[in-house]
XYZ file of C-alpha atoms in Angstrom:
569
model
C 0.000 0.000 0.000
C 1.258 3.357 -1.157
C 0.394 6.683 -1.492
C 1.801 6.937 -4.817
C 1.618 4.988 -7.921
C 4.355 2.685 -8.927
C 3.291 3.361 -12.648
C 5.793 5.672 -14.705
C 5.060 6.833 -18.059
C 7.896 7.155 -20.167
C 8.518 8.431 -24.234
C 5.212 7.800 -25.901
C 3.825 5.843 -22.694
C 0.698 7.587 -21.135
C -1.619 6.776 -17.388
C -5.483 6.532 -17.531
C -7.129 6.039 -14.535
C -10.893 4.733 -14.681
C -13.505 4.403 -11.205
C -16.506 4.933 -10.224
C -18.530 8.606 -11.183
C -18.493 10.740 -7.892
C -21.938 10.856 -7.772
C -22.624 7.169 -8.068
C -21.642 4.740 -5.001
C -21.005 1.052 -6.564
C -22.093 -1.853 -4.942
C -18.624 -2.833 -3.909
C -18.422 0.264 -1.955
C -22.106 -0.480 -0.335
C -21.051 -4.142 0.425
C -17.500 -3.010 2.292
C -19.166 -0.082 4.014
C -21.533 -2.523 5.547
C -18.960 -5.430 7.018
C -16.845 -2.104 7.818
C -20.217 -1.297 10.135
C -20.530 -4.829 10.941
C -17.025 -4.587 12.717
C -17.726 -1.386 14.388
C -16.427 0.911 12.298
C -18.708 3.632 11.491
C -16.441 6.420 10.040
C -16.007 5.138 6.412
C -19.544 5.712 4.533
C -17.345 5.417 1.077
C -14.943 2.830 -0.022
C -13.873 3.012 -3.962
C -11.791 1.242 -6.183
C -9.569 2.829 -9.598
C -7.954 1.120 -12.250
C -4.517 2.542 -13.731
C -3.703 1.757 -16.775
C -0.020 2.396 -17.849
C -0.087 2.119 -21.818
C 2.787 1.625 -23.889
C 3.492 2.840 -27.531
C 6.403 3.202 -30.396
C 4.498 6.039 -31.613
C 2.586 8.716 -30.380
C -1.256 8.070 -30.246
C -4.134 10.501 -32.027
C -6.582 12.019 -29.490
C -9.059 9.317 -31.234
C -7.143 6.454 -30.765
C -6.453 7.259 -27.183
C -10.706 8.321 -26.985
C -11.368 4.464 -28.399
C -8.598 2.926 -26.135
C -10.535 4.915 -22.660
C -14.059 4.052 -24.393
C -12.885 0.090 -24.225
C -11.309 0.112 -20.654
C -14.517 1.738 -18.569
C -18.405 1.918 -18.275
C -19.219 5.847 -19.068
C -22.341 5.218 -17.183
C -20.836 4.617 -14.444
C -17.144 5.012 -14.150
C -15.053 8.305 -15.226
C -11.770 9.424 -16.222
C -9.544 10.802 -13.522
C -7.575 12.992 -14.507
C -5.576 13.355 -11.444
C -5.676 11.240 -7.882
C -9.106 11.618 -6.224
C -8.641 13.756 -2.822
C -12.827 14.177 -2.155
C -16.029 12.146 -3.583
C -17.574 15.749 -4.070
C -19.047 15.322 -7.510
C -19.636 19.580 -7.845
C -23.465 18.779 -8.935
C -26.199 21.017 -7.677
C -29.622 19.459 -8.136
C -31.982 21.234 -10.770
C -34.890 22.890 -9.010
C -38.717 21.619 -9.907
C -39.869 23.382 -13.264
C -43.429 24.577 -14.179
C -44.318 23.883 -17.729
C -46.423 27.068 -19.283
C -49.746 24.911 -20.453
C -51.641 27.398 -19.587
C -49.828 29.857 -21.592
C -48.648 28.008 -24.233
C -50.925 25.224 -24.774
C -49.794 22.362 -26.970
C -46.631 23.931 -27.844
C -45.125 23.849 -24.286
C -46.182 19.985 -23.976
C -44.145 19.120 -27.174
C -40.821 21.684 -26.250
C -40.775 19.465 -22.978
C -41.507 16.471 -25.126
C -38.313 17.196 -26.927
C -36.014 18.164 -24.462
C -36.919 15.101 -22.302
C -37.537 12.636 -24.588
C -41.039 11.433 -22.879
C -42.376 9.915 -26.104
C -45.766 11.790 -25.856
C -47.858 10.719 -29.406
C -51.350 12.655 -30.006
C -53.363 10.997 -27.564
C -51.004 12.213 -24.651
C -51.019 15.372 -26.044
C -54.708 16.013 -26.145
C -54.904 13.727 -23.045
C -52.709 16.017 -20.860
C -53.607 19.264 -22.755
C -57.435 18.593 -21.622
C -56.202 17.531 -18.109
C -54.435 20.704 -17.028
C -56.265 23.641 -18.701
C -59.454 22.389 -18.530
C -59.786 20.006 -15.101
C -56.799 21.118 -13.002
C -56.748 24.653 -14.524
C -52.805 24.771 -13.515
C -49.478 24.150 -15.192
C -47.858 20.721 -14.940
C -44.062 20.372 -13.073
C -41.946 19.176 -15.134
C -41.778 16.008 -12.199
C -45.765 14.936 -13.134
C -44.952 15.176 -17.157
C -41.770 12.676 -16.691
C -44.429 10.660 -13.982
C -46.796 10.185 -16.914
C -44.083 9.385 -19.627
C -43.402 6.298 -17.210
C -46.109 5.212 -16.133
C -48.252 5.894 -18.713
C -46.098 4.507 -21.113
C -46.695 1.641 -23.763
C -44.013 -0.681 -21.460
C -46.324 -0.089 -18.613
C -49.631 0.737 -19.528
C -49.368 -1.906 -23.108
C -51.920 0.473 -24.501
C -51.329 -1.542 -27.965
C -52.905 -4.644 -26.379
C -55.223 -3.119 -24.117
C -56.193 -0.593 -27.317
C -58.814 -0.620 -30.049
C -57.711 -1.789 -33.555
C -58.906 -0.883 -36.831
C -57.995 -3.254 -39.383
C -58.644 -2.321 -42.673
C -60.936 0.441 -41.769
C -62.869 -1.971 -39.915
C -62.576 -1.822 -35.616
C -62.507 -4.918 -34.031
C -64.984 -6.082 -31.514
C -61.765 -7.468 -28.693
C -58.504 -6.315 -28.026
C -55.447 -8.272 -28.082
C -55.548 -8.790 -24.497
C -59.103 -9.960 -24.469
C -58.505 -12.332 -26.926
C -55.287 -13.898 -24.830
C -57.416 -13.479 -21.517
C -60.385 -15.926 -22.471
C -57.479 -18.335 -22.939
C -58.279 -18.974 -19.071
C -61.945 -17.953 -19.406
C -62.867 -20.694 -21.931
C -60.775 -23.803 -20.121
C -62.950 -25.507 -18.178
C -60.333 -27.011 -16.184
C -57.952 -24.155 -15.217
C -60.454 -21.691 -13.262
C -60.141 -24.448 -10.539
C -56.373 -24.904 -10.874
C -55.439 -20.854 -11.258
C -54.582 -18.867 -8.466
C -53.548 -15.476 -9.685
C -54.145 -14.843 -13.742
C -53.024 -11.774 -15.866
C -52.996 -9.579 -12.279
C -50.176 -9.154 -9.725
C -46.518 -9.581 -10.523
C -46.636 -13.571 -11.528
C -48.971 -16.216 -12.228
C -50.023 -18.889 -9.552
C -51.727 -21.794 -9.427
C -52.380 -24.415 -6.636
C -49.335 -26.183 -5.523
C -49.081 -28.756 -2.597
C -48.891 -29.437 1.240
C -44.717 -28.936 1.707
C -42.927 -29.679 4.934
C -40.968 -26.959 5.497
C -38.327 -25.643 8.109
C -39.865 -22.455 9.959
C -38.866 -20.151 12.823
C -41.200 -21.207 15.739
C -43.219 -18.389 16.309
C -44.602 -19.104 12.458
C -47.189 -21.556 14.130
C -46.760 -20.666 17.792
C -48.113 -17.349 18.315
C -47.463 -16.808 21.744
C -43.852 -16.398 20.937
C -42.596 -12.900 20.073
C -42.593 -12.281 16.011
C -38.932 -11.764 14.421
C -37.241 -12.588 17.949
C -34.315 -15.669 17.841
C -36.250 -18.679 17.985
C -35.758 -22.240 17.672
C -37.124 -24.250 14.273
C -40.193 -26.710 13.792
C -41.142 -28.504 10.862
C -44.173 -26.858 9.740
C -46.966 -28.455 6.758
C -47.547 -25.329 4.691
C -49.963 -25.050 1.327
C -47.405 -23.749 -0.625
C -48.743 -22.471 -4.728
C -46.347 -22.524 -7.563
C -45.289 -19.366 -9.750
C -43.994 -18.471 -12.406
C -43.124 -15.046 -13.896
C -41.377 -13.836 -17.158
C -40.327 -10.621 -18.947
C -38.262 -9.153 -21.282
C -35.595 -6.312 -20.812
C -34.755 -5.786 -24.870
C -33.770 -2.229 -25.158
C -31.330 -2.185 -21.671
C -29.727 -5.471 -22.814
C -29.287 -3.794 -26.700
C -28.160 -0.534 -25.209
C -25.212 -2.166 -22.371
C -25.699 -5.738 -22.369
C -23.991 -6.583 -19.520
C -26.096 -3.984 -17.210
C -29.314 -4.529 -19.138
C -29.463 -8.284 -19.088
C -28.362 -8.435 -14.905
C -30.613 -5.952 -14.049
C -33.404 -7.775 -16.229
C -32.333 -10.750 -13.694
C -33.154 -8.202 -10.677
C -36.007 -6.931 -11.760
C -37.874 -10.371 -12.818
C -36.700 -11.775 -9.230
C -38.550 -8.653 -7.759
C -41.663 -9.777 -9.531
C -41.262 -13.066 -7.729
C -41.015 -11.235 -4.307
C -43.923 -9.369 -4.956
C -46.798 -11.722 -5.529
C -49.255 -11.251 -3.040
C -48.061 -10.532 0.612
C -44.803 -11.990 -0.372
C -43.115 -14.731 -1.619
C -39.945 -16.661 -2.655
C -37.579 -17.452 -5.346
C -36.785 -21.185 -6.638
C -34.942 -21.388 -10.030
C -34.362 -18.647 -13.349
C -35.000 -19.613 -16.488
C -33.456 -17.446 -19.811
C -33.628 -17.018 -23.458
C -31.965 -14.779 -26.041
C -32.714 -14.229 -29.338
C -30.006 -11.515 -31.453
C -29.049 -10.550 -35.050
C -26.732 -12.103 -37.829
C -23.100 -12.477 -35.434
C -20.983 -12.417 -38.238
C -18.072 -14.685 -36.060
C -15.099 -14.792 -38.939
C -14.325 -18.667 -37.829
C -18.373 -19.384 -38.330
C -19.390 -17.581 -41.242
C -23.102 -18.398 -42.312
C -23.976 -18.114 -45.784
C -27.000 -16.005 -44.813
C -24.981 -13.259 -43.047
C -24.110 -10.023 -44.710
C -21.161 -8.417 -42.560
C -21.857 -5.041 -44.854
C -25.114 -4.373 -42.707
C -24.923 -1.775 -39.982
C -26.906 -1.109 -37.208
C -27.796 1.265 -34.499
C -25.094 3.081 -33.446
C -26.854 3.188 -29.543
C -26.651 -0.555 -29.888
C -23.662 -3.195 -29.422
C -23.204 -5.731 -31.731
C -25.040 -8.776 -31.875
C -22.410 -11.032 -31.143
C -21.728 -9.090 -27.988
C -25.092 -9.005 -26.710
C -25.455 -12.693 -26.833
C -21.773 -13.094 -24.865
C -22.111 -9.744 -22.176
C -25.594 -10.494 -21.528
C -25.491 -13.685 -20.995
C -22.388 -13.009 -18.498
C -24.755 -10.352 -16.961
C -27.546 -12.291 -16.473
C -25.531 -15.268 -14.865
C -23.258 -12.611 -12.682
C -26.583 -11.379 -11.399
C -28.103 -14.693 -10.780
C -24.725 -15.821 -9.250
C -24.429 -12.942 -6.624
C -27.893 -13.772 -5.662
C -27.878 -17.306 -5.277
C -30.510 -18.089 -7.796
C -29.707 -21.389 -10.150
C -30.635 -21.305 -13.953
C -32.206 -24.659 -14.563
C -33.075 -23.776 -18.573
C -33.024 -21.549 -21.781
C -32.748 -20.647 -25.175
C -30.533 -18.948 -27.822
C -31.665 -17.956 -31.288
C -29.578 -15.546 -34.243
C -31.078 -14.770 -37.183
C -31.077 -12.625 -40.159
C -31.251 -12.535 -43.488
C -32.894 -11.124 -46.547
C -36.001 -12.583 -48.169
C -36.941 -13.219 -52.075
C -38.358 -9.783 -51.933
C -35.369 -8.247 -50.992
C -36.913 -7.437 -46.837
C -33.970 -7.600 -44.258
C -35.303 -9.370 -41.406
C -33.312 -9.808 -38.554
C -33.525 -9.668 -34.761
C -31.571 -6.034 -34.765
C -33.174 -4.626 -30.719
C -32.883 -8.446 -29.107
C -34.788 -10.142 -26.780
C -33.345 -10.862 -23.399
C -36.110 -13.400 -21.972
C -36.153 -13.692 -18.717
C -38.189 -16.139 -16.086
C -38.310 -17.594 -13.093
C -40.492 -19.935 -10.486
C -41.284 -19.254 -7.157
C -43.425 -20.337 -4.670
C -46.112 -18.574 -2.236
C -47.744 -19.420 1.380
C -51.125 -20.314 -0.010
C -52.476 -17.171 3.097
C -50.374 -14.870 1.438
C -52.242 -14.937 -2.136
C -53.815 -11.682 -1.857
C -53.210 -7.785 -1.200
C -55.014 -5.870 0.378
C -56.427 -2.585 -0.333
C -55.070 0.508 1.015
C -56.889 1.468 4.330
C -56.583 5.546 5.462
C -54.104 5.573 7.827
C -51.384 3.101 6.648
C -47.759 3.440 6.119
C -45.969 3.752 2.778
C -42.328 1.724 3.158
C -40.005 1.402 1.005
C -37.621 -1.532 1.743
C -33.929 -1.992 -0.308
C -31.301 0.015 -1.753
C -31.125 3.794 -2.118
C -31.975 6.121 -4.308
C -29.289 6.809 -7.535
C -29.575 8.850 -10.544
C -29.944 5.988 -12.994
C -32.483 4.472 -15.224
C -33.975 7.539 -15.956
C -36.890 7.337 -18.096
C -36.433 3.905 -18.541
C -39.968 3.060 -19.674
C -40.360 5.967 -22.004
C -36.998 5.006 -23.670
C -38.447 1.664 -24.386
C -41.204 2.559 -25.739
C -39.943 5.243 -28.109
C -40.687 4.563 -31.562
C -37.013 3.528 -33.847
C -37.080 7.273 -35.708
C -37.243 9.133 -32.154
C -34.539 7.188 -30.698
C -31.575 9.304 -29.036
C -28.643 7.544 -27.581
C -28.032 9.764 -24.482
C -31.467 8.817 -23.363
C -31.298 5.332 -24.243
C -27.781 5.209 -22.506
C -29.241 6.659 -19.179
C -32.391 4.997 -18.859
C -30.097 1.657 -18.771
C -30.037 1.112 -14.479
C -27.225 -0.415 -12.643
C -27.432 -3.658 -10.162
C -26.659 -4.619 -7.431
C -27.458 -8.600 -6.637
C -26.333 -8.733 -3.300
C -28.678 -5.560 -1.646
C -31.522 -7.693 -3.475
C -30.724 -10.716 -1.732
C -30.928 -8.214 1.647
C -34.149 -6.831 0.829
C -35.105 -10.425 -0.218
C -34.465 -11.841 3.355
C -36.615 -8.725 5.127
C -39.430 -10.182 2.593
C -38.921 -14.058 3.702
C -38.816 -12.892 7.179
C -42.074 -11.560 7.154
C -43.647 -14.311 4.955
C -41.808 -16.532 7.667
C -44.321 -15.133 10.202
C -47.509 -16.670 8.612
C -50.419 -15.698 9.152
C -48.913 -12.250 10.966
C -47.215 -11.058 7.757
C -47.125 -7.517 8.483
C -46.996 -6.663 5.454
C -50.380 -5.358 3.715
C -49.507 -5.496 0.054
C -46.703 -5.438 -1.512
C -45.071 -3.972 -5.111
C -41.871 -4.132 -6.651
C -40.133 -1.060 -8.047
C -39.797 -1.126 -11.636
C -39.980 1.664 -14.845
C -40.610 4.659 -13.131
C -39.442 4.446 -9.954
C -40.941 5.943 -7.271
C -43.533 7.745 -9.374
C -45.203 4.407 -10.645
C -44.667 1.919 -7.674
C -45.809 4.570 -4.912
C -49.131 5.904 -7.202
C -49.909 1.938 -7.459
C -49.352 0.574 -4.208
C -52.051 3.703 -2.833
C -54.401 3.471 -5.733
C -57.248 4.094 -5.574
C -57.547 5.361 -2.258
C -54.690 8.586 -2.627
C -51.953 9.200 -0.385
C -49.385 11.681 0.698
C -45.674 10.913 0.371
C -42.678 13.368 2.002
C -39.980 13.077 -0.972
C -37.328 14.177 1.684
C -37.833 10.824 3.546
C -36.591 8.738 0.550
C -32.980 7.165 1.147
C -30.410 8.406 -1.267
C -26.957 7.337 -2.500
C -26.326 10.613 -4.181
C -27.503 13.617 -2.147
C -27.075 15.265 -5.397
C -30.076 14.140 -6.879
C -33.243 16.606 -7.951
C -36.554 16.022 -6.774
C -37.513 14.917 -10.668
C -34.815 12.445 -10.259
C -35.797 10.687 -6.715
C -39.355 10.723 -8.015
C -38.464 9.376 -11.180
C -35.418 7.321 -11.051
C -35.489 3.326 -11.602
C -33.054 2.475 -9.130
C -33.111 -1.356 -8.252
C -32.780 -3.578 -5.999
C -36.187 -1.606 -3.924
C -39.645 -2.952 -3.233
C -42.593 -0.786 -1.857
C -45.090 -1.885 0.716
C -48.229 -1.036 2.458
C -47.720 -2.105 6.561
C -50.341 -0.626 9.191
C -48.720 1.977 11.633
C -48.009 -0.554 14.826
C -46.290 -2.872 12.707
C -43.867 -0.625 11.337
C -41.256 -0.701 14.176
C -40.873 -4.595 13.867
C -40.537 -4.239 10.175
C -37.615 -1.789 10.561
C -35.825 -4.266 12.961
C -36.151 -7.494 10.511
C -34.592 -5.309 7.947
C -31.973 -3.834 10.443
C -31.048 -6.853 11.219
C -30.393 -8.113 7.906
C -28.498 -4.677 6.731
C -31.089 -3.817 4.394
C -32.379 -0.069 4.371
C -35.924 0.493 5.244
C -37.702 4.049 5.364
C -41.277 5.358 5.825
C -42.123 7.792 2.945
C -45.817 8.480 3.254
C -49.285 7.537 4.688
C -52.939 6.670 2.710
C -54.709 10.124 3.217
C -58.329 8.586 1.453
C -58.553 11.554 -0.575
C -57.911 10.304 -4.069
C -54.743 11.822 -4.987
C -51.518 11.281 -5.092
C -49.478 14.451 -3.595
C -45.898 14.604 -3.309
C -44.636 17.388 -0.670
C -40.934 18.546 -0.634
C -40.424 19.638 3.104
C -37.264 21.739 2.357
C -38.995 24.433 0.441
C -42.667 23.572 1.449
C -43.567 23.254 -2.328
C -45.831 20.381 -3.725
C -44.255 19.332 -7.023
C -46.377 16.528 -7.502
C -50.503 16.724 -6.860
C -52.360 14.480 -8.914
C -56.409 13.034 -9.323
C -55.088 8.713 -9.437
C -58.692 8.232 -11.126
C -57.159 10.876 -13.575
C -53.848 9.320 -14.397
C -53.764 5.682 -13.570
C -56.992 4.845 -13.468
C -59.132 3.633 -16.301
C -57.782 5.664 -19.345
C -59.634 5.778 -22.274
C -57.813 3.198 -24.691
C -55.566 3.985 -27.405
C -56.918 3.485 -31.292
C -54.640 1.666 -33.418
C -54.455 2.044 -37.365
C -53.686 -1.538 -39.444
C -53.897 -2.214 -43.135
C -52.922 -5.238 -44.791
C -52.114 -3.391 -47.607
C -49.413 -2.158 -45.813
């Protein structure tokens, strides 16, 4: 250990040094923080690690070859060029204060600037949607904060307004949508109403499993002992109901593979969690399906090596090799095992001339799970009840993560696309995922009311869900952050991972906050159900309400999309 580096550049020889961004804390930093705390030593909240690279040349390199070299040798969402030794973590940021969009000014035209500048992938029916909304209900201006809210979670990734929509075929609108038509798939078996649990709601599909001995902390069936206390273990005879969930994560894993396809892993494993009251992982399944690869030593005569694709995109070839390492890291670190899965390439041209290849992939992901039969249903949100959020903190990443997806090809811009990629971290999930089993572990005194995991959108989409339709209040302030740098549009908005939100009545809060201190995973109270409908978001350093919305308004029952088809076309 030294002070100062043993590298020395010499003739054409130059030093890069490549670490984390100051304003982003890296999961290796969380993890040694927390065994530092675990041996009593609470004066180190960040530990970091740099690479130096000494690099060697006969001849002097351009300013672009020594760009490509630092381009291949770091993450630029992440990491950062030093350009000297680090003395501070002080990043030099100053959050961006909450903007007022001039609707009422403006009209249409200030909906489309913001449109623009923030690439929320509004189309006509959010413009005459949210144009109606403001000047003619609210009678206000929007914050910039509710227009990003909508572009997430009102997006087509989250709302699927294609499937849920109207379609007009040939001039001709069809009686069912798309999702009617897979939806009496269930309806019309006469076998599987009996056999389905949970169908085309929650976060996963269920259906009735089997009595399972199980190992359980005592006070699971003995209620007289205290809940979440050291106990000894009894074998217990629970009903337990199988799931299974699946998902893809296309445009992350096309955009940074490695990121895209791990966090993928992390979100689909929250989807498990989140079923019901709670519930737990059992194996991942996976499945990939990418463009020509063009490998020199396994040429296919249908590949065309002249065809070029998106420049916010990696190559096919490397999508298929980082993601699958991302995916497997992720499911590594957590300790989930991939039983199965699936690789496909393709693309070629047909008779007519039509390239068609796989040029955004498809990063399938899956997983089963299994669910205390008691714990198969939420419950609605009663006035009074806490708002937790249990997991990691808060970061300024994956912003606008489900507009980004759900841009059309022609709007696509690659800064967006770049930060709406998130970051993970597998082995906060597994923290958060041992708070979860804990309380599932207590049976039929599950304190926890209902349960959603944090996905595109962030806090804006999981908190409006989790209090629909009853309204609530939430104190922005009280969210946990890794980067104190962050705006209020960016701790509403990020999709941080590695977080679940849940719904716990007041007197069982303090027993959930000890479960997760005792298994070192953050836990914070960020609102209460109010009963009044709406979703308002205060900000108690400057008394201001950036967000105050109607939820029957805005994630209630929209009217459906129309959508235009020809087969002519």
């Amino acid at each position: 250990i030294s002070a100062t580096s043993g590298l020395k550049s010499e003739g054409h020889d130059f030093i890069v040094e490549v670490g984390p961004r100051m304003n982003f804390t890296t999961a290796w930093s969380t993890n040694c923080v927390s065994v530092l705390r675990a041996a009593e030593v609470a004066g180190v909240h960040r530990l970091e690690r740099s690479v130096r690279f000494l690099v060697s040349s006969a001849a002097p390199l351009s300013e672009e070859q020594r760009a490509h070299f630092i381009s291949i040798i770091h993450d630029r969402m992440t990491e950062m060029v030093y350009d000297k030794p680090l003395v501070s973590f002080e990043s030099g940021i100053t959050p961006q204060p909450v903007r007022w969009i001039p609707v009422m000014k403006d009209g249409r035209k200030a909906l489309e600037e913001i449109n623009k500048e923030m690439g929320l992938g509004f189309d006509e029916w959010d413009y005459n949607y949210y144009l109606n909304l403001y000047r003619d209900d609210l009678k206000r201006d929007p914050s910039d904060c509710e227009l990003f809210d909508f572009a997430q979670s009102n997006s087509e990734h989250s709302r699927h307004w294609f499937f849920g929509g109207k379609m007009v075929i040939d001039g001709v609108e069809k009686d069912e949508s798309l999702f009617r038509i897979v939806k009496d798939t269930l309806n019309k078996n006469p076998n599987s109403n009996s056999n389905s649990v949970i169908a085309f709601a929650d976060n996963s599909s269920s259906i009735v499993g089997a009595k399972v001995p199980l190992l359980l902390p005592a006070y699971y069936a003995d209620s007289s002992l205290q809940a979440g206390k050291p106990c000894y273990y009894v074998e217990a005879t629970v009903n337990m109901d199988l799931i299974y969930t699946a998902e893809t994560h296309n445009m992350p894993t096309g955009v940074c593979p490695f990121a895209g396809a791990e966090t993928g892993t992390g979100g689909r494993l929250r989807d498990v969690q989140s079923t019901g009251t709670g519930a737990s992982y059992i194996a991942g399944t996976v499945g990939y399906c990418v463009g020509s690869l063009n490998m020199p030593m396994d040429r296919k005569p249908y590949e065309d090596a002249s065809w070029s694709y998106p420049s916010n995109m990696a190559s096919p070839v490397d999508i298929l090799i980082e993601g699958s390492n991302g995916a497997s890291d992720y499911g590594n670190k957590f300790g989930e095992p991939l039983i199965c899965g699936f690789t496909r390439s393709f693309g070629m041209r047909t008779v007519g001339g039509e390239r068609r290849e796989w040029v955004k992939p498809i990063l399938f992901t899956g997983g089963f799970g299994q669910m205390d039969a008691q714990h198969r249903r939420k419950s609605e949100p009663e006035v009074g009840m806490k708002v937790v959020k249990i997991g990691g903190p808060a970061y300024r990443i994956g912003m606008g993560g489900g507009a980004a997806s759900s841009r059309a090809d022609g709007e696509r811009r690659a800064d967006l696309d770049f930060n709406a990629v998130q970051r993970g971290d597998a082995e906060m999930e597994q923290k958060m995922n041992r708070v979860i089993r804990a309380c599932c572990e207590l049976g039929a005194r599950n304190p926890i009311v209902s349960l959603h995991d944090q996905g595109a959108g962030g806090n804006c989409n999981v908190l409006k869900e989790i209090m629909d339709p009853v309204g609530g209040r939430i104190e922005i302030r009280d969210v946990i952050l890794g980067d104190p740098t962050m705006s209020v549009l960016e701790i509403w908005g990020a999709e941080y991972q590695e977080n679940n939100c849940a719904l716990v009545r007041e007197e069982a809060l303090q027993m959930l906050q000890e479960v997760s201190e005792r298994e070192r995973s953050q836990v914070c109270c960020v609102g209460t159900i109010t009963g009044d409908g709406k979703c308002t978001v205060v900000d108690s350093r400057d008394g201001s309400t950036p967000v105050d919305l109607p939820l029957a308004q805005v994630l209630g029952k929209l009217p459906p999309k129309t959508f235009h088809s020809n087969h002519a076309d």
